[in-house]
Each structure stands twice: as C-alpha cells, then as structure tokens.
Amino acid sequence: MLTVYLCEDHPEELVFFKETILKILEDFSGKILWGGAFSSPDQLLDARNGARGCGIYFLDIDLGQSSMNGLTLAQKLRGLDPRCYIAFVTTHSEMSYLTFTHHLEALDFVLKDQFSQIPERFRSCMETALCREQAALRKDTVPVTVKIGGVLRTLNLKELVYVDTAKGDHRIYFHSVAQVTSCHGTLRELEEVLTENGFLRCHKSVLVNRRFIREFQEESRQLLLSGGLACPVSVRYLKSVKEALNR
C-alpha cells in the first residue's frame, strides 16, 4: 500500500501542501493513504521507521535550521524504504541537478513559486507512483518458469523473499513468505531471470527480492527484510547494492 508523507519547515506552506494533498487523496478512493505532515526530518524518519508499505515523499530541500536538508533526508529514506517515490518541493530551481549527483531518482521537482501548478504536479506524482506499483504487482503475480538443474520449475515471485546456496551442497534454497524449499542447481541458472524481475545480488550466494527489503544497515552490511529476515551484503557487492537502492 502506498502512503504519502510531507516534510516542510515553513508553517504556512506545510498547511497548504497538507490540505492540497488531502484533497487529492479523496479522488484515490483509499488506494493511497495519508502518513502525515512533518516540520522536521527527524520527525518524518521516526514516523517512517518500522512502518509498512511504500512511501510517496514530498520534501522541501531547504529545511532551515534542521541538521539535514531534503537531499540528505531523501537518502536516509531510501535506506528505510528502498522502493519509495520522492518529489522535491522548493524555491531553489538551481538545485535540481543535485538530485542526480546524489543518485536520487525523483518523480518531480516542484517549484513553490509556480503556485497554480502545485496541485496538479502533486496529483501527477501520486498517479505515477500508483501506476508503477500496480504494474509491479501485476508482474509479481505472474509465475516465472526457469530451468534449474535440467528441470523446469515455476516460481511465484510475489512470495519469494530471497534465494541462497550453502557452501558445498550444490542446492538452491528458496525462502518464501510461508516456507523454505530447495532443489539441486546453481544461482547462475537463476540470476538472469530473477534480476530481470526485481531481485538483487547482494552476496555470491544470495539473490534477494527488492520488494521485501526494509532497511540497509551499512555498518553491519546487512539487508533487513520483511518478517524479521536478514541477508548479508559482501564487500564485493556493497557498491552495487547501494547504487541499486538509491535508484
């Protein structure tokens, strides 16, 4: 489920943006939820930490006296919510290029001085996020057939959290939401089809479904997954994992 969050440090603009978003959400008939309006990054991060679902974030870039700006906040949110959608709302049009240097894939860069366009730009961001989520859900519900160890097997990617191997036993273990199954084979046989369907290699023996990633803990080099699961991130794949989660 998608949930909208707002972070803006100017009280008048916070109220206006909040009222605008709530009015737009009425037209989505409960398909997108309201997560809250926050005047500081720390408040938003506290609210988002541990929350479920995917977020749509409207962030001011210049957050005044805060310890971080909107770009830094966006990077932290990517750590908590890797699949999130981000739009920046600001008066600083000259800062738009920084979203690229920070490796942030932004839905939009909404200028505050283009006042009359703000409601439609907000609506467009929410429509885009909803369309992408619905498309991803349809894709996830389609089983994938792959040849492993000479045998054709059908995988339900919607339920598959991660796939790994154990050293020396030549078996692949499929960790799904409800159970763990295995078969003879190698990750190499699976890697191409799984990476095309949203999986990420984080270790020589692990492919993880990005949709289940909740947080990346860089210090311990772990991906925390839904359901209390975790996967290691090896030094070899650290850079590619960070880049993938920041896209």
PDB file of C-alpha atoms in Angstrom:
ATOM      1  CA  MET A   1       0.000   0.000   0.000  1.00  0.00           C
ATOM      2  CA  LEU A   2       1.240   3.490  -0.873  1.00  0.00           C
ATOM      3  CA  THR A   3       1.357   6.172   1.822  1.00  0.00           C
ATOM      4  CA  VAL A   4       2.038   9.891   1.344  1.00  0.00           C
ATOM      5  CA  TYR A   5       4.351  11.849   3.652  1.00  0.00           C
ATOM      6  CA  LEU A   6       5.214  15.557   3.659  1.00  0.00           C
ATOM      7  CA  CYS A   7       8.203  17.383   5.164  1.00  0.00           C
ATOM      8  CA  GLU A   8       8.189  21.199   5.096  1.00  0.00           C
ATOM      9  CA  ASP A   9       9.627  23.571   7.711  1.00  0.00           C
ATOM     10  CA  HIS A  10       7.546  26.684   6.844  1.00  0.00           C
ATOM     11  CA  PRO A  11       4.256  26.501   8.814  1.00  0.00           C
ATOM     12  CA  GLU A  12       2.057  28.246   6.219  1.00  0.00           C
ATOM     13  CA  GLU A  13       3.369  26.138   3.362  1.00  0.00           C
ATOM     14  CA  LEU A  14       3.097  22.981   5.470  1.00  0.00           C
ATOM     15  CA  VAL A  15      -0.604  23.659   5.996  1.00  0.00           C
ATOM     16  CA  PHE A  16      -1.239  24.500   2.324  1.00  0.00           C
ATOM     17  CA  PHE A  17       0.603  21.434   1.000  1.00  0.00           C
ATOM     18  CA  LYS A  18      -1.116  19.189   3.539  1.00  0.00           C
ATOM     19  CA  GLU A  19      -4.576  20.466   2.599  1.00  0.00           C
ATOM     20  CA  THR A  20      -3.736  20.102  -1.096  1.00  0.00           C
ATOM     21  CA  ILE A  21      -2.580  16.501  -0.681  1.00  0.00           C
ATOM     22  CA  LEU A  22      -5.571  15.500   1.455  1.00  0.00           C
ATOM     23  CA  LYS A  23      -7.964  16.914  -1.127  1.00  0.00           C
ATOM     24  CA  ILE A  24      -6.245  14.978  -3.917  1.00  0.00           C
ATOM     25  CA  LEU A  25      -6.272  11.764  -1.882  1.00  0.00           C
ATOM     26  CA  GLU A  26     -10.080  11.870  -1.791  1.00  0.00           C
ATOM     27  CA  ASP A  27     -10.047  11.036  -5.500  1.00  0.00           C
ATOM     28  CA  PHE A  28      -7.937   7.896  -4.997  1.00  0.00           C
ATOM     29  CA  SER A  29     -10.656   6.098  -3.005  1.00  0.00           C
ATOM     30  CA  GLY A  30      -8.319   4.673  -0.371  1.00  0.00           C
ATOM     31  CA  LYS A  31      -5.720   3.355  -2.827  1.00  0.00           C
ATOM     32  CA  ILE A  32      -3.181   5.807  -1.363  1.00  0.00           C
ATOM     33  CA  LEU A  33      -3.077   6.554   2.369  1.00  0.00           C
ATOM     34  CA  TRP A  34      -2.024   9.646   4.322  1.00  0.00           C
ATOM     35  CA  GLY A  35       1.054   9.221   6.514  1.00  0.00           C
ATOM     36  CA  GLY A  36       1.385  12.713   7.959  1.00  0.00           C
ATOM     37  CA  ALA A  37       2.915  16.179   7.635  1.00  0.00           C
ATOM     38  CA  PHE A  38       6.171  16.915   9.465  1.00  0.00           C
ATOM     39  CA  SER A  39       8.146  20.083  10.051  1.00  0.00           C
ATOM     40  CA  SER A  40      11.485  18.356  10.650  1.00  0.00           C
ATOM     41  CA  PRO A  41      13.354  15.431   9.053  1.00  0.00           C
ATOM     42  CA  ASP A  42      13.779  13.638  12.370  1.00  0.00           C
ATOM     43  CA  GLN A  43      10.003  13.593  12.908  1.00  0.00           C
ATOM     44  CA  LEU A  44       9.464  12.050   9.492  1.00  0.00           C
ATOM     45  CA  LEU A  45      12.222   9.456   9.950  1.00  0.00           C
ATOM     46  CA  ASP A  46      10.790   8.461  13.329  1.00  0.00           C
ATOM     47  CA  ALA A  47       7.333   8.055  11.803  1.00  0.00           C
ATOM     48  CA  ARG A  48       8.636   6.037   8.846  1.00  0.00           C
ATOM     49  CA  ASN A  49      10.935   3.758  10.830  1.00  0.00           C
ATOM     50  CA  GLY A  50       9.209   0.398  11.125  1.00  0.00           C
ATOM     51  CA  ALA A  51       6.204   1.442   9.029  1.00  0.00           C
ATOM     52  CA  ARG A  52       4.996  -0.930   6.342  1.00  0.00           C
ATOM     53  CA  GLY A  53       4.295  -0.288   2.698  1.00  0.00           C
ATOM     54  CA  CYS A  54       5.892   2.033   0.184  1.00  0.00           C
ATOM     55  CA  GLY A  55       6.042   5.803   0.689  1.00  0.00           C
ATOM     56  CA  ILE A  56       5.499   8.800  -1.565  1.00  0.00           C
ATOM     57  CA  TYR A  57       7.524  11.669  -0.078  1.00  0.00           C
ATOM     58  CA  PHE A  58       7.106  15.366  -0.827  1.00  0.00           C
ATOM     59  CA  LEU A  59      10.237  17.006   0.592  1.00  0.00           C
ATOM     60  CA  ASP A  60      11.375  20.600   0.879  1.00  0.00           C
ATOM     61  CA  ILE A  61      15.089  20.822   0.042  1.00  0.00           C
ATOM     62  CA  ASP A  62      15.921  23.751   2.321  1.00  0.00           C
ATOM     63  CA  LEU A  63      14.770  22.664   5.778  1.00  0.00           C
ATOM     64  CA  GLY A  64      16.011  25.733   7.641  1.00  0.00           C
ATOM     65  CA  GLN A  65      17.658  25.055  10.979  1.00  0.00           C
ATOM     66  CA  SER A  66      17.434  21.302  10.638  1.00  0.00           C
ATOM     67  CA  SER A  67      20.505  19.108  10.931  1.00  0.00           C
ATOM     68  CA  MET A  68      19.940  17.865   7.359  1.00  0.00           C
ATOM     69  CA  ASN A  69      18.495  19.159   4.100  1.00  0.00           C
ATOM     70  CA  GLY A  70      15.914  17.463   1.909  1.00  0.00           C
ATOM     71  CA  LEU A  71      18.531  15.697  -0.208  1.00  0.00           C
ATOM     72  CA  THR A  72      20.146  14.068   2.812  1.00  0.00           C
ATOM     73  CA  LEU A  73      16.711  13.190   4.152  1.00  0.00           C
ATOM     74  CA  ALA A  74      15.854  11.547   0.823  1.00  0.00           C
ATOM     75  CA  GLN A  75      18.971   9.376   1.041  1.00  0.00           C
ATOM     76  CA  LYS A  76      18.046   8.271   4.557  1.00  0.00           C
ATOM     77  CA  LEU A  77      14.501   7.475   3.450  1.00  0.00           C
ATOM     78  CA  ARG A  78      15.901   5.311   0.651  1.00  0.00           C
ATOM     79  CA  GLY A  79      17.663   3.295   3.346  1.00  0.00           C
ATOM     80  CA  LEU A  80      14.412   2.772   5.248  1.00  0.00           C
ATOM     81  CA  ASP A  81      12.155   2.490   2.201  1.00  0.00           C
ATOM     82  CA  PRO A  82      14.211   1.427  -0.849  1.00  0.00           C
ATOM     83  CA  ARG A  83      11.265   1.375  -3.268  1.00  0.00           C
ATOM     84  CA  CYS A  84       9.947   4.778  -2.253  1.00  0.00           C
ATOM     85  CA  TYR A  85       8.887   7.631  -4.545  1.00  0.00           C
ATOM     86  CA  ILE A  86      10.338  11.097  -3.895  1.00  0.00           C
ATOM     87  CA  ALA A  87       9.337  14.548  -5.139  1.00  0.00           C
ATOM     88  CA  PHE A  88      11.120  17.741  -4.088  1.00  0.00           C
ATOM     89  CA  VAL A  89       9.219  20.961  -3.405  1.00  0.00           C
ATOM     90  CA  THR A  90      11.413  24.067  -3.283  1.00  0.00           C
ATOM     91  CA  THR A  91      12.132  27.625  -4.395  1.00  0.00           C
ATOM     92  CA  HIS A  92      15.650  26.647  -5.454  1.00  0.00           C
ATOM     93  CA  SER A  93      15.305  25.581  -9.098  1.00  0.00           C
ATOM     94  CA  GLU A  94      19.091  25.744  -9.466  1.00  0.00           C
ATOM     95  CA  MET A  95      19.415  22.765  -7.097  1.00  0.00           C
ATOM     96  CA  SER A  96      17.579  20.285  -9.309  1.00  0.00           C
ATOM     97  CA  TYR A  97      20.841  18.892 -10.682  1.00  0.00           C
ATOM     98  CA  LEU A  98      21.820  17.798  -7.160  1.00  0.00           C
ATOM     99  CA  THR A  99      19.180  15.064  -7.270  1.00  0.00           C
ATOM    100  CA  PHE A 100      21.354  13.415  -9.923  1.00  0.00           C
ATOM    101  CA  THR A 101      24.677  13.917  -8.129  1.00  0.00           C
ATOM    102  CA  HIS A 102      23.098  12.358  -5.020  1.00  0.00           C
ATOM    103  CA  HIS A 103      21.845   9.410  -7.140  1.00  0.00           C
ATOM    104  CA  LEU A 104      18.219  10.168  -6.273  1.00  0.00           C
ATOM    105  CA  GLU A 105      15.507   9.188  -8.724  1.00  0.00           C
ATOM    106  CA  ALA A 106      12.957  11.970  -8.185  1.00  0.00           C
ATOM    107  CA  LEU A 107       9.405  11.842  -9.503  1.00  0.00           C
ATOM    108  CA  ASP A 108       9.328  15.619  -9.859  1.00  0.00           C
ATOM    109  CA  PHE A 109      10.938  18.877  -8.840  1.00  0.00           C
ATOM    110  CA  VAL A 110       8.015  21.136  -7.902  1.00  0.00           C
ATOM    111  CA  LEU A 111       8.724  24.868  -7.702  1.00  0.00           C
ATOM    112  CA  LYS A 112       6.910  26.752  -4.966  1.00  0.00           C
ATOM    113  CA  ASP A 113       6.728  29.969  -6.988  1.00  0.00           C
ATOM    114  CA  GLN A 114       4.672  28.180  -9.665  1.00  0.00           C
ATOM    115  CA  PHE A 115       1.806  28.244  -7.208  1.00  0.00           C
ATOM    116  CA  SER A 116      -1.078  27.400  -9.546  1.00  0.00           C
ATOM    117  CA  GLN A 117       0.676  24.272 -10.830  1.00  0.00           C
ATOM    118  CA  ILE A 118       1.371  22.685  -7.448  1.00  0.00           C
ATOM    119  CA  PRO A 119      -1.911  20.723  -7.029  1.00  0.00           C
ATOM    120  CA  GLU A 120      -1.661  19.166 -10.484  1.00  0.00           C
ATOM    121  CA  ARG A 121       2.037  18.347 -10.045  1.00  0.00           C
ATOM    122  CA  PHE A 122       1.274  16.655  -6.714  1.00  0.00           C
ATOM    123  CA  ARG A 123      -1.552  14.691  -8.326  1.00  0.00           C
ATOM    124  CA  SER A 124       0.692  13.639 -11.215  1.00  0.00           C
ATOM    125  CA  CYS A 125       3.323  12.306  -8.787  1.00  0.00           C
ATOM    126  CA  MET A 126       0.735  10.216  -6.946  1.00  0.00           C
ATOM    127  CA  GLU A 127      -0.763   8.883 -10.178  1.00  0.00           C
ATOM    128  CA  THR A 128       2.685   7.902 -11.459  1.00  0.00           C
ATOM    129  CA  ALA A 129       3.570   6.097  -8.222  1.00  0.00           C
ATOM    130  CA  LEU A 130       0.248   4.250  -8.168  1.00  0.00           C
ATOM    131  CA  CYS A 131       0.584   3.158 -11.803  1.00  0.00           C
ATOM    132  CA  ARG A 132       4.103   1.851 -11.178  1.00  0.00           C
ATOM    133  CA  GLU A 133       3.018  -0.066  -8.080  1.00  0.00           C
ATOM    134  CA  GLN A 134       0.048  -1.613  -9.865  1.00  0.00           C
ATOM    135  CA  ALA A 135       2.249  -2.619 -12.794  1.00  0.00           C
ATOM    136  CA  ALA A 136       4.789  -4.174 -10.417  1.00  0.00           C
ATOM    137  CA  LEU A 137       2.017  -6.063  -8.621  1.00  0.00           C
ATOM    138  CA  ARG A 138       0.675  -7.475 -11.894  1.00  0.00           C
ATOM    139  CA  LYS A 139       4.187  -8.535 -12.859  1.00  0.00           C
ATOM    140  CA  ASP A 140       4.772 -10.163  -9.480  1.00  0.00           C
ATOM    141  CA  THR A 141       1.596 -12.246  -9.717  1.00  0.00           C
ATOM    142  CA  VAL A 142       2.733 -13.860 -12.970  1.00  0.00           C
ATOM    143  CA  PRO A 143       4.666 -17.075 -12.209  1.00  0.00           C
ATOM    144  CA  VAL A 144       8.110 -17.384 -13.793  1.00  0.00           C
ATOM    145  CA  THR A 145       9.277 -20.673 -15.278  1.00  0.00           C
ATOM    146  CA  VAL A 146      13.010 -21.334 -15.205  1.00  0.00           C
ATOM    147  CA  LYS A 147      15.180 -24.367 -15.940  1.00  0.00           C
ATOM    148  CA  ILE A 148      17.212 -25.416 -12.874  1.00  0.00           C
ATOM    149  CA  GLY A 149      19.401 -28.495 -12.852  1.00  0.00           C
ATOM    150  CA  GLY A 150      17.778 -29.662 -16.078  1.00  0.00           C
ATOM    151  CA  VAL A 151      14.249 -29.441 -14.632  1.00  0.00           C
ATOM    152  CA  LEU A 152      11.646 -26.753 -15.425  1.00  0.00           C
ATOM    153  CA  ARG A 153      10.355 -25.111 -12.243  1.00  0.00           C
ATOM    154  CA  THR A 154       7.702 -22.454 -11.682  1.00  0.00           C
ATOM    155  CA  LEU A 155       8.472 -19.705  -9.156  1.00  0.00           C
ATOM    156  CA  ASN A 156       5.922 -17.416  -7.517  1.00  0.00           C
ATOM    157  CA  LEU A 157       7.965 -14.214  -7.270  1.00  0.00           C
ATOM    158  CA  LYS A 158       5.317 -12.416  -5.231  1.00  0.00           C
ATOM    159  CA  GLU A 159       6.002 -14.775  -2.327  1.00  0.00           C
ATOM    160  CA  LEU A 160       9.729 -15.378  -2.884  1.00  0.00           C
ATOM    161  CA  VAL A 161      11.794 -13.312  -0.408  1.00  0.00           C
ATOM    162  CA  TYR A 162      15.309 -14.462  -1.292  1.00  0.00           C
ATOM    163  CA  VAL A 163      17.273 -17.334  -2.786  1.00  0.00           C
ATOM    164  CA  ASP A 164      20.578 -18.622  -1.460  1.00  0.00           C
ATOM    165  CA  THR A 165      23.005 -21.519  -1.557  1.00  0.00           C
ATOM    166  CA  ALA A 166      25.006 -23.317   1.113  1.00  0.00           C
ATOM    167  CA  LYS A 167      28.676 -23.985   0.545  1.00  0.00           C
ATOM    168  CA  GLY A 168      29.401 -27.436  -0.778  1.00  0.00           C
ATOM    169  CA  ASP A 169      25.918 -28.972  -1.079  1.00  0.00           C
ATOM    170  CA  HIS A 170      25.049 -27.806  -4.652  1.00  0.00           C
ATOM    171  CA  ARG A 171      21.483 -26.931  -3.695  1.00  0.00           C
ATOM    172  CA  ILE A 172      19.427 -23.755  -4.077  1.00  0.00           C
ATOM    173  CA  TYR A 173      17.179 -22.724  -1.186  1.00  0.00           C
ATOM    174  CA  PHE A 174      14.016 -20.744  -1.918  1.00  0.00           C
ATOM    175  CA  HIS A 175      12.920 -18.671   1.080  1.00  0.00           C
ATOM    176  CA  SER A 176       9.295 -17.676   0.572  1.00  0.00           C
ATOM    177  CA  VAL A 177       6.828 -15.983   2.888  1.00  0.00           C
ATOM    178  CA  ALA A 178       5.432 -19.312   4.116  1.00  0.00           C
ATOM    179  CA  GLN A 179       8.157 -21.917   3.662  1.00  0.00           C
ATOM    180  CA  VAL A 180      11.670 -22.882   2.553  1.00  0.00           C
ATOM    181  CA  THR A 181      12.119 -25.313  -0.334  1.00  0.00           C
ATOM    182  CA  SER A 182      15.207 -26.487  -2.189  1.00  0.00           C
ATOM    183  CA  CYS A 183      16.439 -28.220  -5.310  1.00  0.00           C
ATOM    184  CA  HIS A 184      19.722 -29.125  -6.980  1.00  0.00           C
ATOM    185  CA  GLY A 185      21.161 -26.295  -9.062  1.00  0.00           C
ATOM    186  CA  THR A 186      23.208 -23.086  -9.071  1.00  0.00           C
ATOM    187  CA  LEU A 187      22.391 -19.417  -8.632  1.00  0.00           C
ATOM    188  CA  ARG A 188      23.896 -18.764 -12.043  1.00  0.00           C
ATOM    189  CA  GLU A 189      20.921 -20.587 -13.602  1.00  0.00           C
ATOM    190  CA  LEU A 190      18.540 -18.191 -11.821  1.00  0.00           C
ATOM    191  CA  GLU A 191      20.380 -14.886 -11.809  1.00  0.00           C
ATOM    192  CA  GLU A 192      19.337 -13.526 -15.196  1.00  0.00           C
ATOM    193  CA  VAL A 193      15.618 -14.185 -14.862  1.00  0.00           C
ATOM    194  CA  LEU A 194      15.464 -13.044 -11.226  1.00  0.00           C
ATOM    195  CA  THR A 195      17.404  -9.794 -11.749  1.00  0.00           C
ATOM    196  CA  GLU A 196      15.025  -9.000 -14.611  1.00  0.00           C
ATOM    197  CA  ASN A 197      12.183  -9.352 -12.101  1.00  0.00           C
ATOM    198  CA  GLY A 198      13.380  -7.155  -9.274  1.00  0.00           C
ATOM    199  CA  PHE A 199      15.955  -9.309  -7.500  1.00  0.00           C
ATOM    200  CA  LEU A 200      19.353  -8.029  -6.423  1.00  0.00           C
ATOM    201  CA  ARG A 201      22.575  -9.961  -5.884  1.00  0.00           C
ATOM    202  CA  CYS A 202      23.988  -8.890  -2.524  1.00  0.00           C
ATOM    203  CA  HIS A 203      26.387 -11.783  -1.961  1.00  0.00           C
ATOM    204  CA  LYS A 204      27.938 -14.510  -4.105  1.00  0.00           C
ATOM    205  CA  SER A 205      25.444 -16.933  -2.563  1.00  0.00           C
ATOM    206  CA  VAL A 206      22.337 -14.705  -2.219  1.00  0.00           C
ATOM    207  CA  LEU A 207      19.764 -13.105  -4.549  1.00  0.00           C
ATOM    208  CA  VAL A 208      17.185 -11.002  -2.681  1.00  0.00           C
ATOM    209  CA  ASN A 209      13.776  -9.694  -3.757  1.00  0.00           C
ATOM    210  CA  ARG A 210      13.952  -5.890  -3.554  1.00  0.00           C
ATOM    211  CA  ARG A 211      10.269  -5.659  -2.692  1.00  0.00           C
ATOM    212  CA  PHE A 212      10.955  -7.253   0.692  1.00  0.00           C
ATOM    213  CA  ILE A 213      13.910  -5.030   1.643  1.00  0.00           C
ATOM    214  CA  ARG A 214      13.013  -2.785   4.575  1.00  0.00           C
ATOM    215  CA  GLU A 215      16.402  -1.301   5.514  1.00  0.00           C
ATOM    216  CA  PHE A 216      20.096  -1.447   4.653  1.00  0.00           C
ATOM    217  CA  GLN A 217      22.434  -1.379   7.659  1.00  0.00           C
ATOM    218  CA  GLU A 218      25.755  -0.355   6.184  1.00  0.00           C
ATOM    219  CA  GLU A 219      27.792  -0.744   9.368  1.00  0.00           C
ATOM    220  CA  SER A 220      26.889  -4.425   9.751  1.00  0.00           C
ATOM    221  CA  ARG A 221      26.464  -4.864   5.972  1.00  0.00           C
ATOM    222  CA  GLN A 222      23.010  -6.396   6.238  1.00  0.00           C
ATOM    223  CA  LEU A 223      19.735  -6.037   4.379  1.00  0.00           C
ATOM    224  CA  LEU A 224      16.826  -6.228   6.814  1.00  0.00           C
ATOM    225  CA  LEU A 225      13.797  -7.845   5.204  1.00  0.00           C
ATOM    226  CA  SER A 226      10.094  -8.129   5.952  1.00  0.00           C
ATOM    227  CA  GLY A 227       9.236 -10.740   8.538  1.00  0.00           C
ATOM    228  CA  GLY A 228      12.401 -10.214  10.556  1.00  0.00           C
ATOM    229  CA  LEU A 229      14.680 -11.874   7.987  1.00  0.00           C
ATOM    230  CA  ALA A 230      18.121 -10.567   7.008  1.00  0.00           C
ATOM    231  CA  CYS A 231      20.639 -11.115   4.222  1.00  0.00           C
ATOM    232  CA  PRO A 232      24.381 -10.354   4.233  1.00  0.00           C
ATOM    233  CA  VAL A 233      25.965  -7.870   1.838  1.00  0.00           C
ATOM    234  CA  SER A 234      29.512  -8.795   0.865  1.00  0.00           C
ATOM    235  CA  VAL A 235      32.232  -6.206   0.250  1.00  0.00           C
ATOM    236  CA  ARG A 236      32.273  -7.214  -3.415  1.00  0.00           C
ATOM    237  CA  TYR A 237      28.610  -6.251  -3.893  1.00  0.00           C
ATOM    238  CA  LEU A 238      28.445  -3.330  -1.448  1.00  0.00           C
ATOM    239  CA  LYS A 239      28.765  -0.595  -4.090  1.00  0.00           C
ATOM    240  CA  SER A 240      26.240  -2.136  -6.494  1.00  0.00           C
ATOM    241  CA  VAL A 241      23.728  -2.697  -3.677  1.00  0.00           C
ATOM    242  CA  LYS A 242      23.965   0.930  -2.541  1.00  0.00           C
ATOM    243  CA  GLU A 243      23.604   2.186  -6.104  1.00  0.00           C
ATOM    244  CA  ALA A 244      20.599  -0.052  -6.734  1.00  0.00           C
ATOM    245  CA  LEU A 245      18.819   1.043  -3.548  1.00  0.00           C
ATOM    246  CA  ASN A 246      19.445   4.732  -4.337  1.00  0.00           C
ATOM    247  CA  ARG A 247      17.888   4.485  -7.802  1.00  0.00           C
TER     248      ARG A 247
END
